[in-house]
Amino acid sequence: MTTTVDPKAIDRELAEISERRWTVLDRMNRVHTAIHYAVGDVREKRSGWRMTNTEACARLTELCEDPKNFRARDAAKNLTSLDNCSSELAAINDEFDRTEAPYIREPWSRFYLVQGGHIHASRSCHTLHTTTRLGWLPNLSGDTEEAAVTEHGPLLCTHCFPSAPVEWTIGPTKKTDPSQCDNKIRGDWYTRGRYAHCPECGAVASTTSIGNLRKHKRPTD
């Protein structure tokens, strides 16, 4: 008997598993942070910690060998927490792989949304970072690019969807404030100062060094 594969149902389950995986990864990150502090590591503004996570864990293990280092011995519980997180993460990854097996055998279209960004077709898009959190769109799994645009707007990633029409890839639209006027072309100078009339809304606005109007509020009356 042939089993019917439901892409939407499978990807809904995978989306839930992914959320659990991020929860564990967040917990691991907090534990690693505690370990770095426990061994006296220093966090740089740009490069992060001076020690790698592995080095910090090894250093804490060394410090715990000193029976008089009570602070380190107290922090050792983080090593146990880290082991528990690693075991939990391995189990979640196995569950994910089992659930995704039908897709690996016979892939279908998928769509992932980056908050405030684009819709991607793959988690491995080179424009994404390893830390980028993708929002699964399982209700669109197996559907067309047009369906994704209809549902979420023209947010398709040009790298993931190279053949998509340009109007489907223009990206997030910036919200505009109706009380603001964006016209930059000035009218007559208001005074000898750096102010001029806006010919579009009639307001008086300050100007830039090259004589363009700055963004300004529209008159309310």
PDB file of C-alpha atoms in Angstrom:
ATOM      1  CA  MET A   1       0.000   0.000   0.000  1.00  0.00           C
ATOM      2  CA  THR A   2       1.355   3.401  -0.976  1.00  0.00           C
ATOM      3  CA  THR A   3       1.565   5.950   1.830  1.00  0.00           C
ATOM      4  CA  THR A   4       0.617   9.473   0.835  1.00  0.00           C
ATOM      5  CA  VAL A   5       3.161  12.063   1.917  1.00  0.00           C
ATOM      6  CA  ASP A   6       1.740  15.339   3.222  1.00  0.00           C
ATOM      7  CA  PRO A   7       4.484  18.005   2.886  1.00  0.00           C
ATOM      8  CA  LYS A   8       2.601  20.515   5.006  1.00  0.00           C
ATOM      9  CA  ALA A   9       2.043  18.080   7.886  1.00  0.00           C
ATOM     10  CA  ILE A  10       5.657  16.905   7.848  1.00  0.00           C
ATOM     11  CA  ASP A  11       7.055  20.433   7.769  1.00  0.00           C
ATOM     12  CA  ARG A  12       4.725  21.545  10.563  1.00  0.00           C
ATOM     13  CA  GLU A  13       6.228  18.797  12.689  1.00  0.00           C
ATOM     14  CA  LEU A  14       9.751  19.775  11.635  1.00  0.00           C
ATOM     15  CA  ALA A  15       9.028  23.407  12.512  1.00  0.00           C
ATOM     16  CA  GLU A  16       8.068  22.336  16.025  1.00  0.00           C
ATOM     17  CA  ILE A  17      11.201  20.201  16.340  1.00  0.00           C
ATOM     18  CA  SER A  18      13.307  23.151  15.156  1.00  0.00           C
ATOM     19  CA  GLU A  19      11.825  25.346  17.879  1.00  0.00           C
ATOM     20  CA  ARG A  20      12.811  22.769  20.492  1.00  0.00           C
ATOM     21  CA  ARG A  21      16.302  22.619  19.035  1.00  0.00           C
ATOM     22  CA  TRP A  22      16.704  26.405  19.286  1.00  0.00           C
ATOM     23  CA  THR A  23      15.503  26.254  22.889  1.00  0.00           C
ATOM     24  CA  VAL A  24      18.263  23.782  23.728  1.00  0.00           C
ATOM     25  CA  LEU A  25      20.861  25.786  21.792  1.00  0.00           C
ATOM     26  CA  ASP A  26      19.881  28.920  23.710  1.00  0.00           C
ATOM     27  CA  ARG A  27      20.297  27.027  26.968  1.00  0.00           C
ATOM     28  CA  MET A  28      23.696  25.725  25.863  1.00  0.00           C
ATOM     29  CA  ASN A  29      24.768  29.265  25.020  1.00  0.00           C
ATOM     30  CA  ARG A  30      23.830  30.453  28.507  1.00  0.00           C
ATOM     31  CA  VAL A  31      25.759  27.566  30.066  1.00  0.00           C
ATOM     32  CA  HIS A  32      28.814  28.293  27.933  1.00  0.00           C
ATOM     33  CA  THR A  33      28.638  31.943  28.979  1.00  0.00           C
ATOM     34  CA  ALA A  34      28.581  30.934  32.646  1.00  0.00           C
ATOM     35  CA  ILE A  35      31.615  28.693  32.104  1.00  0.00           C
ATOM     36  CA  HIS A  36      33.591  31.467  30.403  1.00  0.00           C
ATOM     37  CA  TYR A  37      32.918  33.789  33.329  1.00  0.00           C
ATOM     38  CA  ALA A  38      33.796  31.055  35.829  1.00  0.00           C
ATOM     39  CA  VAL A  39      37.283  30.616  34.369  1.00  0.00           C
ATOM     40  CA  GLY A  40      37.913  34.364  34.173  1.00  0.00           C
ATOM     41  CA  ASP A  41      37.684  34.624  30.411  1.00  0.00           C
ATOM     42  CA  VAL A  42      37.275  38.042  28.799  1.00  0.00           C
ATOM     43  CA  ARG A  43      34.730  38.886  26.134  1.00  0.00           C
ATOM     44  CA  GLU A  44      35.982  41.126  23.352  1.00  0.00           C
ATOM     45  CA  LYS A  45      33.585  43.506  21.634  1.00  0.00           C
ATOM     46  CA  ARG A  46      34.221  42.249  18.118  1.00  0.00           C
ATOM     47  CA  SER A  47      35.738  38.792  18.319  1.00  0.00           C
ATOM     48  CA  GLY A  48      33.795  37.360  21.243  1.00  0.00           C
ATOM     49  CA  TRP A  49      35.451  35.344  24.003  1.00  0.00           C
ATOM     50  CA  ARG A  50      39.224  34.978  24.016  1.00  0.00           C
ATOM     51  CA  MET A  51      38.848  31.263  24.722  1.00  0.00           C
ATOM     52  CA  THR A  52      36.865  28.860  22.604  1.00  0.00           C
ATOM     53  CA  ASN A  53      34.045  26.974  24.311  1.00  0.00           C
ATOM     54  CA  THR A  54      36.198  23.838  24.328  1.00  0.00           C
ATOM     55  CA  GLU A  55      39.120  25.674  25.919  1.00  0.00           C
ATOM     56  CA  ALA A  56      36.898  27.219  28.588  1.00  0.00           C
ATOM     57  CA  CYS A  57      35.418  23.827  29.499  1.00  0.00           C
ATOM     58  CA  ALA A  58      38.880  22.278  29.688  1.00  0.00           C
ATOM     59  CA  ARG A  59      40.088  25.133  31.890  1.00  0.00           C
ATOM     60  CA  LEU A  60      37.143  24.717  34.262  1.00  0.00           C
ATOM     61  CA  THR A  61      37.871  20.998  34.514  1.00  0.00           C
ATOM     62  CA  GLU A  62      41.469  21.816  35.488  1.00  0.00           C
ATOM     63  CA  LEU A  63      40.369  24.350  38.099  1.00  0.00           C
ATOM     64  CA  CYS A  64      37.975  21.853  39.643  1.00  0.00           C
ATOM     65  CA  GLU A  65      40.918  19.571  40.445  1.00  0.00           C
ATOM     66  CA  ASP A  66      42.011  22.074  43.095  1.00  0.00           C
ATOM     67  CA  PRO A  67      40.039  21.136  46.245  1.00  0.00           C
ATOM     68  CA  LYS A  68      40.465  24.668  47.581  1.00  0.00           C
ATOM     69  CA  ASN A  69      38.931  26.324  44.523  1.00  0.00           C
ATOM     70  CA  PHE A  70      35.371  26.288  45.787  1.00  0.00           C
ATOM     71  CA  ARG A  71      34.188  28.774  43.186  1.00  0.00           C
ATOM     72  CA  ALA A  72      35.297  26.535  40.338  1.00  0.00           C
ATOM     73  CA  ARG A  73      33.877  23.433  41.988  1.00  0.00           C
ATOM     74  CA  ASP A  74      30.556  25.220  42.392  1.00  0.00           C
ATOM     75  CA  ALA A  75      30.618  26.193  38.706  1.00  0.00           C
ATOM     76  CA  ALA A  76      31.323  22.592  37.723  1.00  0.00           C
ATOM     77  CA  LYS A  77      27.582  21.937  37.679  1.00  0.00           C
ATOM     78  CA  ASN A  78      27.584  23.814  34.378  1.00  0.00           C
ATOM     79  CA  LEU A  79      29.670  21.035  32.843  1.00  0.00           C
ATOM     80  CA  THR A  80      26.960  18.566  33.821  1.00  0.00           C
ATOM     81  CA  SER A  81      24.304  20.874  32.385  1.00  0.00           C
ATOM     82  CA  LEU A  82      26.302  21.092  29.171  1.00  0.00           C
ATOM     83  CA  ASP A  83      26.471  17.306  28.890  1.00  0.00           C
ATOM     84  CA  ASN A  84      22.711  17.100  29.410  1.00  0.00           C
ATOM     85  CA  CYS A  85      22.125  19.709  26.714  1.00  0.00           C
ATOM     86  CA  SER A  86      24.385  17.851  24.292  1.00  0.00           C
ATOM     87  CA  SER A  87      22.487  14.610  24.855  1.00  0.00           C
ATOM     88  CA  GLU A  88      19.151  16.370  24.419  1.00  0.00           C
ATOM     89  CA  LEU A  89      20.355  18.068  21.245  1.00  0.00           C
ATOM     90  CA  ALA A  90      21.568  14.772  19.772  1.00  0.00           C
ATOM     91  CA  ALA A  91      18.153  13.201  20.409  1.00  0.00           C
ATOM     92  CA  ILE A  92      16.384  16.159  18.786  1.00  0.00           C
ATOM     93  CA  ASN A  93      18.664  15.985  15.742  1.00  0.00           C
ATOM     94  CA  ASP A  94      17.909  12.271  15.361  1.00  0.00           C
ATOM     95  CA  GLU A  95      14.178  12.989  15.590  1.00  0.00           C
ATOM     96  CA  PHE A  96      14.525  15.720  12.977  1.00  0.00           C
ATOM     97  CA  ASP A  97      16.398  13.432  10.577  1.00  0.00           C
ATOM     98  CA  ARG A  98      13.801  10.666  10.925  1.00  0.00           C
ATOM     99  CA  THR A  99      10.930  13.071  10.352  1.00  0.00           C
ATOM    100  CA  GLU A 100      12.620  14.666   7.342  1.00  0.00           C
ATOM    101  CA  ALA A 101      13.370  11.330   5.652  1.00  0.00           C
ATOM    102  CA  PRO A 102      10.413  11.577   3.194  1.00  0.00           C
ATOM    103  CA  TYR A 103      11.666  14.985   2.036  1.00  0.00           C
ATOM    104  CA  ILE A 104      15.213  13.668   1.563  1.00  0.00           C
ATOM    105  CA  ARG A 105      13.845  10.846  -0.601  1.00  0.00           C
ATOM    106  CA  GLU A 106      11.594  13.079  -2.671  1.00  0.00           C
ATOM    107  CA  PRO A 107      12.020  16.831  -2.018  1.00  0.00           C
ATOM    108  CA  TRP A 108       9.218  19.364  -2.333  1.00  0.00           C
ATOM    109  CA  SER A 109       9.217  23.147  -2.382  1.00  0.00           C
ATOM    110  CA  ARG A 110       9.832  24.830   0.948  1.00  0.00           C
ATOM    111  CA  PHE A 111       9.700  28.394   2.174  1.00  0.00           C
ATOM    112  CA  TYR A 112      11.442  29.955   5.173  1.00  0.00           C
ATOM    113  CA  LEU A 113      10.946  33.514   6.364  1.00  0.00           C
ATOM    114  CA  VAL A 114      13.634  35.588   8.063  1.00  0.00           C
ATOM    115  CA  GLN A 115      12.023  38.132  10.364  1.00  0.00           C
ATOM    116  CA  GLY A 116      12.247  41.527   8.697  1.00  0.00           C
ATOM    117  CA  GLY A 117      13.969  39.913   5.714  1.00  0.00           C
ATOM    118  CA  HIS A 118      13.370  37.629   2.764  1.00  0.00           C
ATOM    119  CA  ILE A 119      11.723  34.295   2.028  1.00  0.00           C
ATOM    120  CA  HIS A 120      14.258  31.541   1.352  1.00  0.00           C
ATOM    121  CA  ALA A 121      13.897  28.151  -0.293  1.00  0.00           C
ATOM    122  CA  SER A 122      16.738  26.500   1.602  1.00  0.00           C
ATOM    123  CA  ARG A 123      18.274  26.620   5.054  1.00  0.00           C
ATOM    124  CA  SER A 124      21.685  26.514   3.363  1.00  0.00           C
ATOM    125  CA  CYS A 125      21.328  29.754   1.368  1.00  0.00           C
ATOM    126  CA  HIS A 126      24.772  31.384   1.352  1.00  0.00           C
ATOM    127  CA  THR A 127      23.294  34.745   2.361  1.00  0.00           C
ATOM    128  CA  LEU A 128      22.305  33.305   5.747  1.00  0.00           C
ATOM    129  CA  HIS A 129      24.495  32.993   8.825  1.00  0.00           C
ATOM    130  CA  THR A 130      24.657  29.819  10.892  1.00  0.00           C
ATOM    131  CA  THR A 131      22.966  31.744  13.695  1.00  0.00           C
ATOM    132  CA  THR A 132      20.123  33.035  11.499  1.00  0.00           C
ATOM    133  CA  ARG A 133      16.784  31.797  12.774  1.00  0.00           C
ATOM    134  CA  LEU A 134      14.437  30.840  10.004  1.00  0.00           C
ATOM    135  CA  GLY A 135      10.699  30.839  10.439  1.00  0.00           C
ATOM    136  CA  TRP A 136       9.257  27.794   8.736  1.00  0.00           C
ATOM    137  CA  LEU A 137       6.220  28.404   6.517  1.00  0.00           C
ATOM    138  CA  PRO A 138       4.791  24.864   6.483  1.00  0.00           C
ATOM    139  CA  ASN A 139       1.409  25.985   5.164  1.00  0.00           C
ATOM    140  CA  LEU A 140       3.191  26.774   1.883  1.00  0.00           C
ATOM    141  CA  SER A 141       5.234  23.559   1.670  1.00  0.00           C
ATOM    142  CA  GLY A 142       4.733  21.948  -1.727  1.00  0.00           C
ATOM    143  CA  ASP A 143       3.204  25.139  -3.136  1.00  0.00           C
ATOM    144  CA  THR A 144       4.441  27.591  -5.763  1.00  0.00           C
ATOM    145  CA  GLU A 145       6.496  30.765  -5.493  1.00  0.00           C
ATOM    146  CA  GLU A 146       3.408  32.731  -6.483  1.00  0.00           C
ATOM    147  CA  ALA A 147       1.534  31.346  -3.480  1.00  0.00           C
ATOM    148  CA  ALA A 148       4.339  32.510  -1.179  1.00  0.00           C
ATOM    149  CA  VAL A 149       4.260  36.017  -2.653  1.00  0.00           C
ATOM    150  CA  THR A 150       0.470  36.158  -2.369  1.00  0.00           C
ATOM    151  CA  GLU A 151       0.663  35.166   1.295  1.00  0.00           C
ATOM    152  CA  HIS A 152       3.665  37.208   2.466  1.00  0.00           C
ATOM    153  CA  GLY A 153       4.446  39.807  -0.181  1.00  0.00           C
ATOM    154  CA  PRO A 154       7.348  40.231  -2.665  1.00  0.00           C
ATOM    155  CA  LEU A 155      10.041  38.915  -0.327  1.00  0.00           C
ATOM    156  CA  LEU A 156      11.611  36.118  -2.386  1.00  0.00           C
ATOM    157  CA  CYS A 157      15.392  35.803  -2.057  1.00  0.00           C
ATOM    158  CA  THR A 158      17.006  36.341  -5.461  1.00  0.00           C
ATOM    159  CA  HIS A 159      19.614  33.666  -4.720  1.00  0.00           C
ATOM    160  CA  CYS A 160      17.057  31.017  -3.748  1.00  0.00           C
ATOM    161  CA  PHE A 161      14.636  31.952  -6.540  1.00  0.00           C
ATOM    162  CA  PRO A 162      16.842  33.181  -9.419  1.00  0.00           C
ATOM    163  CA  SER A 163      14.077  32.801 -12.024  1.00  0.00           C
ATOM    164  CA  ALA A 164      11.421  34.657 -10.021  1.00  0.00           C
ATOM    165  CA  PRO A 165      10.041  37.881 -11.554  1.00  0.00           C
ATOM    166  CA  VAL A 166      11.744  41.012 -10.261  1.00  0.00           C
ATOM    167  CA  GLU A 167       8.495  42.290  -8.786  1.00  0.00           C
ATOM    168  CA  TRP A 168       8.453  39.240  -6.486  1.00  0.00           C
ATOM    169  CA  THR A 169      11.888  40.022  -5.028  1.00  0.00           C
ATOM    170  CA  ILE A 170      11.778  43.714  -4.147  1.00  0.00           C
ATOM    171  CA  GLY A 171      12.060  42.910  -0.449  1.00  0.00           C
ATOM    172  CA  PRO A 172      10.349  44.293   2.635  1.00  0.00           C
ATOM    173  CA  THR A 173       8.584  47.569   2.095  1.00  0.00           C
ATOM    174  CA  LYS A 174       9.485  50.306   4.521  1.00  0.00           C
ATOM    175  CA  LYS A 175       6.563  51.544   6.563  1.00  0.00           C
ATOM    176  CA  THR A 176       5.862  55.184   5.925  1.00  0.00           C
ATOM    177  CA  ASP A 177       4.533  57.754   8.338  1.00  0.00           C
ATOM    178  CA  PRO A 178       1.647  59.624   6.673  1.00  0.00           C
ATOM    179  CA  SER A 179       2.461  62.686   8.786  1.00  0.00           C
ATOM    180  CA  GLN A 180       5.948  62.901   7.239  1.00  0.00           C
ATOM    181  CA  CYS A 181       6.778  64.411   3.857  1.00  0.00           C
ATOM    182  CA  ASP A 182       9.695  62.808   2.003  1.00  0.00           C
ATOM    183  CA  ASN A 183       9.957  65.388  -0.776  1.00  0.00           C
ATOM    184  CA  LYS A 184      13.530  66.682  -1.076  1.00  0.00           C
ATOM    185  CA  ILE A 185      13.127  69.234  -3.879  1.00  0.00           C
ATOM    186  CA  ARG A 186      12.944  72.682  -2.350  1.00  0.00           C
ATOM    187  CA  GLY A 187      10.878  75.609  -3.472  1.00  0.00           C
ATOM    188  CA  ASP A 188      11.636  79.231  -2.651  1.00  0.00           C
ATOM    189  CA  TRP A 189      14.020  79.979   0.175  1.00  0.00           C
ATOM    190  CA  TYR A 190      12.175  80.969   3.343  1.00  0.00           C
ATOM    191  CA  THR A 191      14.900  83.195   4.762  1.00  0.00           C
ATOM    192  CA  ARG A 192      18.607  83.595   4.318  1.00  0.00           C
ATOM    193  CA  GLY A 193      18.973  80.687   6.724  1.00  0.00           C
ATOM    194  CA  ARG A 194      18.944  77.075   5.681  1.00  0.00           C
ATOM    195  CA  TYR A 195      15.155  76.816   5.406  1.00  0.00           C
ATOM    196  CA  ALA A 196      12.929  76.591   2.346  1.00  0.00           C
ATOM    197  CA  HIS A 197       9.310  76.016   1.337  1.00  0.00           C
ATOM    198  CA  CYS A 198       8.280  72.507   0.317  1.00  0.00           C
ATOM    199  CA  PRO A 199       6.320  72.780  -2.963  1.00  0.00           C
ATOM    200  CA  GLU A 200       4.582  69.470  -2.281  1.00  0.00           C
ATOM    201  CA  CYS A 201       3.094  69.962   1.201  1.00  0.00           C
ATOM    202  CA  GLY A 202       3.639  73.685   1.783  1.00  0.00           C
ATOM    203  CA  ALA A 203       5.665  73.288   4.964  1.00  0.00           C
ATOM    204  CA  VAL A 204       8.871  75.124   5.790  1.00  0.00           C
ATOM    205  CA  ALA A 205      11.751  72.701   6.299  1.00  0.00           C
ATOM    206  CA  SER A 206      15.469  72.824   6.959  1.00  0.00           C
ATOM    207  CA  THR A 207      17.832  72.009   4.116  1.00  0.00           C
ATOM    208  CA  THR A 208      20.960  69.944   3.703  1.00  0.00           C
ATOM    209  CA  SER A 209      24.378  71.311   2.769  1.00  0.00           C
ATOM    210  CA  ILE A 210      23.533  70.839  -0.925  1.00  0.00           C
ATOM    211  CA  GLY A 211      20.143  72.552  -0.696  1.00  0.00           C
ATOM    212  CA  ASN A 212      17.806  69.557  -0.509  1.00  0.00           C
ATOM    213  CA  LEU A 213      14.927  69.519   1.946  1.00  0.00           C
ATOM    214  CA  ARG A 214      15.248  67.313   4.982  1.00  0.00           C
ATOM    215  CA  LYS A 215      12.421  64.989   5.926  1.00  0.00           C
ATOM    216  CA  HIS A 216       9.728  67.049   7.594  1.00  0.00           C
ATOM    217  CA  LYS A 217       6.202  66.896   8.941  1.00  0.00           C
ATOM    218  CA  ARG A 218       3.268  67.838   6.770  1.00  0.00           C
ATOM    219  CA  PRO A 219       1.180  70.811   7.936  1.00  0.00           C
ATOM    220  CA  THR A 220      -1.773  69.681  10.029  1.00  0.00           C
ATOM    221  CA  ASP A 221      -4.151  72.508   9.129  1.00  0.00           C
TER     222      ASP A 221
END
